[in-house]
Amino acid sequence: MESNKKFYHIVTYGCQMNVHDSERIAGMLAELGYVSCDDMEGADIVVFNTCCIRENAENHAYGNIGMLKKLKAARRDMIIAVGGCMPQQIGKADILHKKFPYVDIIFGTHNLGKLKEFVLQKQSRKKAVIEIQPAEGAVTEGEHPLRTSYPNAWINITYGCNNFCSYCIVPYVRGRERSRRSENVIKEAQSLIGEGYRELTLLGQNVNSYANGTDDIRFPRLLEKIAAIDGKFRLRFMTSHPKDFSEELAKAIASDPKICRCVHLPVQSGSDRILRAMNRKYTSADYLKKIEILKKHVPYCAVTTDLIVGFPGETDEDFKDTLRLVKEVGFSSAFTFVYSKREGTVAANMPCQIPEEVSKERIMQLVELVNSLTREHSAKYVGTTCEILCEGYDEKRGLFLGRDEFGRMGYFNSDKNVIGEFVQLRVKEANGVSLMGELV
Ligand code: 5AD
Ligand code: SF4
């Protein structure tokens, strides 16, 4: 190993959008000559790309930054940077600086693209670089993310969110919704397919409102245009807000087999009273109607969702409404969350915050139901053959793995490396969320 090499290590918290932001960060560090390494101990720069959507994500980051104190004392030339959603909250950068004075760089979401500058500044001075840009700027183009998930690639199409769901901090830390121009998105998709990526996922907090209020094409058309690019690949997107999920989108999904029949449509709750308090702008009946429209055009479509229990004022009856809706829709899988109070949001000041024991009991029931639905979906695969895009090799199990169009994970043996290839898997066994099979 060359001794003059400099190494970076990035710790990512939270959602897919953050995973892709970390790829942008990696791209900037690579331009400065840094090379990726697997642990903090060997790194010359450690970047914490934080999330603040729930309290436990924040606590996790606090714990890990705290643990670096010793390492930094032993290696004073090491640079520690903390960025993303957590410092973007009003007043949080100062709190972080006081709590962790050994952190060298603190930046937010709106100036993440300037990390390269901040590192150069820090290299030539002793004082910490603390820069938070209060408001979002224009959408930046021309970045070179260092992608780490081959054969999958993430493409941002919108940034920020205008929905202000009453529990959610995202609109405060990611700013107002803005969309990239479709020609830039399509160009990026073309070049990724040219480079051999086999699955593209379009990312946004609410992809359905892509380009609203502009003269650009709408989301369903964008999907169709990307799907029309030559080559064998899959196209996914997330996240869709039910209030903006349109029949045109359902038709677009049906229009091209490259667009995966798999929609992530967060419902959050099955109670109309709670949905109103959450400011979700739909009722459970509206949601079911959207599912009906989707299934009219795409009869075999996996629907996944996000669910929150313990929102302020949630009664047993409200929770039962959620269980009922989950059963009725028959989600193929779901992310389940206990409501986490976020300062600055409308829900943080609502009366009747739910005691932890009640939320715990509810989440256990909900997880059990969701798991049973997932098992049911998986069991239906046994004896069938499905197409899997091989994504990697699981060292522990000694098996290759990949997902089918509907997002089910399959494991299998192969004599040759098939990562990045589409393979046919005959499913022998289903265990919960994953499938076991053999190649045909
Ligand atoms: N508490 C719990 N879950 C939340 N989510 C967003 N904000 C909160 C919160 N304060 C969940 C929602 C959203 C997902 C990304 O995170 O379900 O869809
Ligand atoms: Fe948060 Fe609602 Fe926006 Fe999703 S749509 S990011 S839950 S405010």
XYZ file of C-alpha atoms and ligand atoms in Angstrom:
466
model
C 0.000 0.000 0.000
C 1.337 3.449 -0.918
C 2.124 5.382 2.233
C 1.114 8.777 0.845
C -2.440 7.674 0.106
C -5.190 9.468 2.050
C -8.300 7.557 3.080
C -11.931 8.482 3.713
C -14.676 6.687 5.589
C -18.328 7.759 5.411
C -20.970 6.786 7.966
C -24.489 7.117 6.574
C -27.696 7.292 8.582
C -31.277 7.200 7.306
C -32.923 6.916 3.961
C -31.999 6.080 0.375
C -31.654 9.743 -0.376
C -28.895 9.920 2.230
C -27.210 6.842 0.772
C -27.037 8.674 -2.547
C -25.871 11.896 -0.838
C -23.013 9.826 0.583
C -22.139 8.762 -2.965
C -22.000 12.491 -3.845
C -19.734 13.078 -0.824
C -17.508 10.149 -1.880
C -17.249 11.672 -5.375
C -16.021 14.986 -3.916
C -13.490 13.298 -1.647
C -12.206 11.193 -4.556
C -11.651 14.428 -6.501
C -9.455 15.575 -3.595
C -7.417 12.376 -3.896
C -8.946 10.422 -1.013
C -9.568 6.680 -1.335
C -12.336 4.745 0.447
C -11.482 2.576 3.465
C -13.622 0.234 5.555
C -13.034 1.575 9.058
C -12.690 4.855 10.925
C -9.346 3.877 12.470
C -7.564 3.900 9.134
C -9.244 7.024 7.777
C -7.752 10.501 7.314
C -11.221 11.959 7.016
C -14.426 10.577 8.550
C -17.739 12.028 7.392
C -20.984 11.461 9.290
C -23.883 11.960 6.895
C -26.684 12.316 9.418
C -30.458 11.903 9.537
C -32.918 13.512 11.960
C -36.220 12.006 10.880
C -36.542 10.129 14.183
C -34.874 10.636 17.542
C -33.081 7.270 17.464
C -31.289 8.187 14.200
C -29.972 11.308 15.949
C -28.963 9.417 19.089
C -27.135 6.867 17.006
C -25.082 9.629 15.330
C -24.379 11.330 18.685
C -23.067 8.031 20.050
C -20.781 7.398 17.076
C -19.390 10.943 16.933
C -18.725 10.715 20.675
C -16.764 7.511 20.206
C -14.331 9.283 17.875
C -13.048 11.600 20.608
C -10.290 9.185 21.673
C -9.209 8.410 18.142
C -9.016 12.102 17.294
C -6.913 12.782 20.417
C -4.433 10.160 19.223
C -4.508 11.303 15.605
C -4.846 15.096 15.610
C -4.439 15.360 11.835
C -7.576 13.329 11.223
C -10.496 15.402 9.881
C -13.979 14.755 11.254
C -16.950 16.190 9.365
C -20.610 16.081 10.416
C -23.170 17.006 7.813
C -26.636 16.561 6.371
C -30.033 16.775 8.041
C -29.030 16.949 11.712
C -26.887 20.137 11.571
C -29.421 21.710 9.181
C -31.956 22.026 12.050
C -32.037 25.531 13.490
C -29.451 25.930 16.266
C -28.181 22.340 15.935
C -24.777 23.230 14.416
C -23.889 25.262 17.544
C -25.074 22.487 19.843
C -22.951 19.988 17.901
C -19.909 22.269 18.015
C -20.212 22.703 21.794
C -20.811 19.021 22.438
C -18.061 17.810 20.094
C -15.412 20.586 19.884
C -13.047 18.167 18.111
C -15.323 17.995 15.036
C -13.554 19.935 12.237
C -16.321 20.556 9.715
C -20.068 21.021 10.210
C -22.289 21.485 7.163
C -25.968 21.064 6.249
C -28.094 19.663 3.443
C -28.188 22.827 1.314
C -24.412 23.155 1.077
C -23.480 19.475 0.945
C -22.122 20.082 -2.566
C -19.482 22.422 -1.071
C -17.816 19.821 1.131
C -14.752 19.802 -1.108
C -14.260 23.528 -0.399
C -14.741 22.992 3.341
C -12.106 20.234 3.422
C -9.602 22.471 1.605
C -10.366 25.321 4.045
C -9.869 23.037 7.019
C -6.584 21.677 5.661
C -5.148 25.196 5.764
C -6.473 26.374 9.137
C -6.858 25.242 12.716
C -10.329 26.586 13.473
C -13.383 24.439 12.718
C -15.318 25.171 9.526
C -18.981 25.588 10.468
C -21.236 26.532 7.589
C -24.972 26.108 7.383
C -26.807 27.610 4.438
C -30.280 28.532 5.688
C -32.220 28.236 2.426
C -31.980 25.865 -0.497
C -30.186 27.098 -3.620
C -30.739 26.140 -7.246
C -30.527 22.471 -8.189
C -26.888 21.621 -8.856
C -25.873 19.640 -11.925
C -22.578 18.183 -13.073
C -21.622 16.344 -9.893
C -19.771 13.026 -10.103
C -21.126 10.736 -7.406
C -18.968 7.722 -6.654
C -21.547 4.987 -6.944
C -21.289 2.099 -4.536
C -24.347 -0.050 -5.307
C -23.649 -1.549 -8.749
C -25.753 -2.811 -10.552
C -28.188 -0.361 -8.930
C -27.917 3.390 -9.381
C -29.885 6.139 -7.671
C -30.921 9.294 -9.481
C -32.324 12.314 -7.652
C -35.184 13.876 -9.555
C -36.601 16.172 -6.884
C -35.165 17.671 -3.714
C -37.098 18.885 -0.679
C -40.770 18.591 0.191
C -43.780 20.927 0.315
C -46.180 18.632 2.122
C -45.558 19.474 5.771
C -47.020 16.311 7.227
C -47.477 17.407 10.819
C -45.009 14.853 12.283
C -42.238 15.303 9.745
C -39.063 17.364 9.898
C -38.013 16.798 6.272
C -39.527 20.026 4.845
C -37.572 21.991 7.485
C -34.201 20.401 6.746
C -34.488 19.674 3.017
C -36.306 22.861 2.020
C -38.978 23.472 -0.601
C -39.510 21.006 -3.407
C -37.515 21.633 -6.566
C -37.064 19.379 -9.580
C -34.170 18.701 -11.890
C -34.778 19.340 -15.580
C -35.928 16.193 -17.357
C -33.219 16.488 -20.014
C -30.549 16.281 -17.285
C -32.244 13.324 -15.603
C -32.587 11.481 -18.930
C -28.960 12.197 -19.835
C -27.819 10.800 -16.479
C -29.994 7.688 -16.982
C -28.571 7.168 -20.478
C -25.009 7.391 -19.319
C -25.623 5.033 -16.358
C -27.153 2.427 -18.649
C -24.216 2.906 -21.009
C -21.880 2.222 -18.067
C -23.667 -1.076 -17.404
C -26.009 -0.232 -14.522
C -29.041 -2.533 -14.644
C -31.455 -0.913 -12.219
C -32.182 2.790 -11.902
C -34.194 4.202 -9.009
C -35.572 7.719 -9.347
C -35.539 9.427 -5.968
C -37.618 12.211 -4.458
C -39.692 12.808 -1.325
C -42.751 12.898 -3.572
C -41.878 11.884 -7.128
C -45.513 12.313 -8.221
C -45.283 16.064 -7.975
C -42.136 16.123 -10.142
C -41.858 19.395 -12.127
C -45.137 20.788 -10.742
C -45.478 24.446 -11.631
C -42.878 24.266 -14.409
C -43.043 23.826 -18.187
C -41.249 20.455 -17.973
C -42.808 17.031 -18.566
C -44.670 15.356 -15.694
C -43.530 12.245 -13.811
C -45.414 9.558 -15.816
C -43.899 10.919 -19.039
C -40.445 11.035 -17.465
C -40.786 7.345 -16.550
C -41.847 6.443 -20.082
C -38.985 8.399 -21.622
C -36.368 6.747 -19.417
C -37.883 3.299 -19.981
C -37.588 3.931 -23.734
C -33.774 4.116 -23.519
C -32.215 1.105 -25.297
C -30.916 -1.761 -23.195
C -32.130 -4.274 -20.631
C -32.617 -2.608 -17.275
C -35.190 -2.026 -14.553
C -36.676 1.276 -13.556
C -37.951 1.993 -10.032
C -39.007 5.122 -8.198
C -39.660 6.263 -4.663
C -41.460 7.796 -2.845
C -45.024 8.415 -4.010
C -47.453 10.497 -1.970
C -50.941 8.939 -2.213
C -52.624 12.319 -2.708
C -50.690 12.823 -5.963
C -50.769 9.234 -7.234
C -52.570 9.497 -10.570
C -54.185 7.162 -13.073
C -51.617 8.414 -15.629
C -48.885 7.032 -13.409
C -50.637 3.647 -13.163
C -50.899 3.629 -16.969
C -47.229 4.522 -17.319
C -46.241 1.594 -15.069
C -48.344 -0.709 -17.246
C -46.907 0.748 -20.462
C -43.402 -0.695 -20.299
C -42.093 -3.921 -18.712
C -38.894 -2.120 -17.709
C -40.898 -0.123 -15.139
C -41.109 -2.389 -12.093
C -44.586 -3.336 -10.932
C -43.713 -2.330 -7.417
C -44.950 0.859 -5.789
C -43.974 2.292 -2.434
C -47.040 4.218 -1.298
C -46.806 5.302 2.343
C -50.212 5.341 4.013
C -48.958 6.142 7.572
C -52.296 5.363 9.272
C -55.659 3.745 8.548
C -57.618 6.171 10.714
C -59.207 9.158 8.981
C -59.027 11.200 12.172
C -55.283 10.570 12.486
C -54.675 11.093 8.756
C -56.304 14.518 9.086
C -54.183 15.363 12.134
C -51.132 14.210 10.180
C -52.084 16.619 7.366
C -51.889 13.801 4.824
C -54.761 15.196 2.697
C -56.460 11.844 1.987
C -58.784 9.454 3.799
C -58.422 5.698 4.054
C -61.150 5.403 1.378
C -59.173 7.730 -0.930
C -56.127 5.528 -0.397
C -58.031 2.339 -1.204
C -59.376 4.029 -4.329
C -55.797 4.758 -5.461
C -54.905 1.098 -4.961
C -57.961 0.120 -7.004
C -56.874 2.426 -9.856
C -53.355 1.027 -9.720
C -54.588 -2.574 -9.815
C -57.014 -1.778 -12.661
C -54.030 -1.019 -14.900
C -51.371 -3.153 -13.207
C -53.142 -6.237 -11.819
C -49.952 -7.824 -10.465
C -48.322 -5.010 -8.578
C -46.503 -5.192 -5.253
C -47.477 -2.371 -2.927
C -45.266 -1.475 0.002
C -45.863 1.212 2.590
C -44.727 3.177 5.648
C -46.779 3.095 8.857
C -46.542 5.151 12.038
C -48.006 4.082 15.392
C -48.422 6.250 18.462
C -49.145 9.545 16.705
C -50.502 12.053 19.297
C -54.097 11.247 20.169
C -54.094 7.793 18.505
C -56.731 5.666 20.272
C -57.088 1.877 20.249
C -59.874 2.369 17.701
C -57.571 4.421 15.434
C -54.912 1.739 15.694
C -57.443 -0.968 14.837
C -58.321 1.049 11.716
C -54.650 0.828 10.727
C -54.593 -2.940 11.234
C -57.784 -3.250 9.175
C -56.390 -1.203 6.302
C -53.103 -3.101 6.285
C -55.028 -6.398 5.989
C -57.328 -5.050 3.320
C -54.521 -3.792 1.080
C -52.316 -6.834 1.753
C -49.018 -4.957 1.504
C -46.158 -7.089 0.281
C -43.953 -5.469 2.909
C -43.951 -2.352 5.079
C -41.682 -0.141 7.135
C -43.182 0.371 10.584
C -42.231 3.245 12.871
C -43.080 4.454 16.351
C -43.960 8.154 16.186
C -40.978 10.258 17.206
C -41.560 13.796 18.432
C -39.556 16.283 16.329
C -39.151 19.792 17.740
C -40.408 22.457 15.367
C -43.083 20.297 13.753
C -46.812 20.910 14.314
C -47.365 17.503 15.958
C -44.700 18.204 18.603
C -47.114 20.641 20.264
C -50.192 18.449 20.034
C -51.779 17.283 23.288
C -52.103 13.576 24.150
C -48.644 12.307 23.262
C -48.895 8.519 23.524
C -47.049 6.717 26.348
C -44.105 4.602 25.209
C -45.577 1.318 26.530
C -48.719 1.823 24.452
C -46.729 2.549 21.280
C -44.498 -0.457 21.945
C -47.468 -2.769 22.298
C -48.989 -1.394 19.096
C -45.824 -1.660 17.032
C -45.405 -5.280 18.119
C -48.901 -6.124 16.911
C -48.368 -4.254 13.671
C -45.001 -5.870 12.957
C -46.553 -9.289 13.537
C -49.301 -8.547 11.029
C -46.890 -7.115 8.450
C -44.587 -10.133 8.847
C -47.454 -12.534 8.312
C -48.413 -10.704 5.087
C -44.794 -10.767 3.921
C -44.610 -14.518 4.615
C -47.848 -15.070 2.679
C -46.444 -13.211 -0.332
C -43.166 -15.109 -0.184
C -44.889 -18.506 0.147
C -46.646 -17.941 -3.188
C -43.248 -17.986 -4.934
C -42.406 -21.569 -4.017
C -42.385 -23.738 -7.143
C -42.338 -20.745 -9.507
C -39.463 -19.278 -11.504
C -38.676 -15.598 -11.243
C -36.183 -13.232 -12.800
C -33.607 -11.920 -10.364
C -31.098 -9.147 -10.905
C -28.031 -10.396 -9.056
C -26.783 -7.606 -6.762
C -24.050 -9.200 -4.749
C -22.544 -12.087 -2.874
C -23.315 -12.811 0.770
C -19.986 -13.911 2.276
C -21.593 -15.306 5.435
C -24.062 -17.516 3.623
C -21.764 -18.226 0.699
C -24.606 -17.399 -1.697
C -25.353 -14.840 -4.403
C -28.354 -12.596 -3.868
C -30.606 -10.278 -5.810
C -34.173 -9.071 -6.115
C -37.038 -9.721 -8.484
C -39.181 -7.014 -10.066
C -41.440 -6.947 -6.989
C -38.539 -6.387 -4.627
C -38.331 -9.936 -3.153
C -34.798 -10.968 -2.237
C -33.611 -14.312 -3.600
C -30.492 -16.324 -2.612
C -28.769 -18.921 -4.772
C -25.576 -20.751 -5.638
C -23.642 -20.085 -8.799
C -20.332 -21.387 -10.140
C -19.570 -18.131 -11.878
C -19.897 -14.538 -10.776
C -23.302 -13.303 -12.005
C -23.391 -9.919 -10.224
C -25.068 -7.446 -12.583
C -26.782 -10.186 -14.593
C -30.440 -11.118 -14.859
C -30.860 -14.771 -13.882
C -33.819 -17.160 -13.679
C -34.381 -18.511 -10.187
C -36.497 -21.581 -9.473
C -37.764 -20.969 -5.956
C -37.468 -23.972 -3.633
C -38.127 -22.355 -0.298
C -39.448 -19.138 1.176
C -38.449 -17.926 4.610
C -40.111 -14.676 5.607
C -38.765 -11.863 3.499
C -36.422 -13.912 1.337
C -36.458 -16.779 -1.144
C -34.040 -19.662 -1.657
C -33.682 -21.281 -5.018
C -31.534 -22.566 -7.821
C -30.632 -21.156 -11.197
C -32.312 -22.600 -14.283
N -41.790 9.715 13.586
C -41.887 8.463 13.085
N -41.818 8.196 11.773
C -41.639 9.236 10.915
N -41.540 9.281 9.587
C -41.345 10.565 9.223
N -41.327 11.361 10.300
C -41.519 10.552 11.385
C -41.608 10.777 12.781
N -41.521 12.009 13.298
C -41.646 8.095 8.729
C -42.820 8.196 7.762
C -42.150 8.407 6.437
C -40.854 7.673 6.624
C -39.762 8.031 5.675
O -40.475 7.980 7.944
O -43.497 6.964 7.785
O -42.905 7.922 5.351
Fe -42.200 14.149 5.326
Fe -44.713 14.118 4.438
Fe -42.780 15.261 2.950
Fe -42.834 12.575 3.234
S -44.421 13.862 2.228
S -41.040 13.938 3.421
S -43.605 12.342 5.339
S -43.515 15.961 4.950
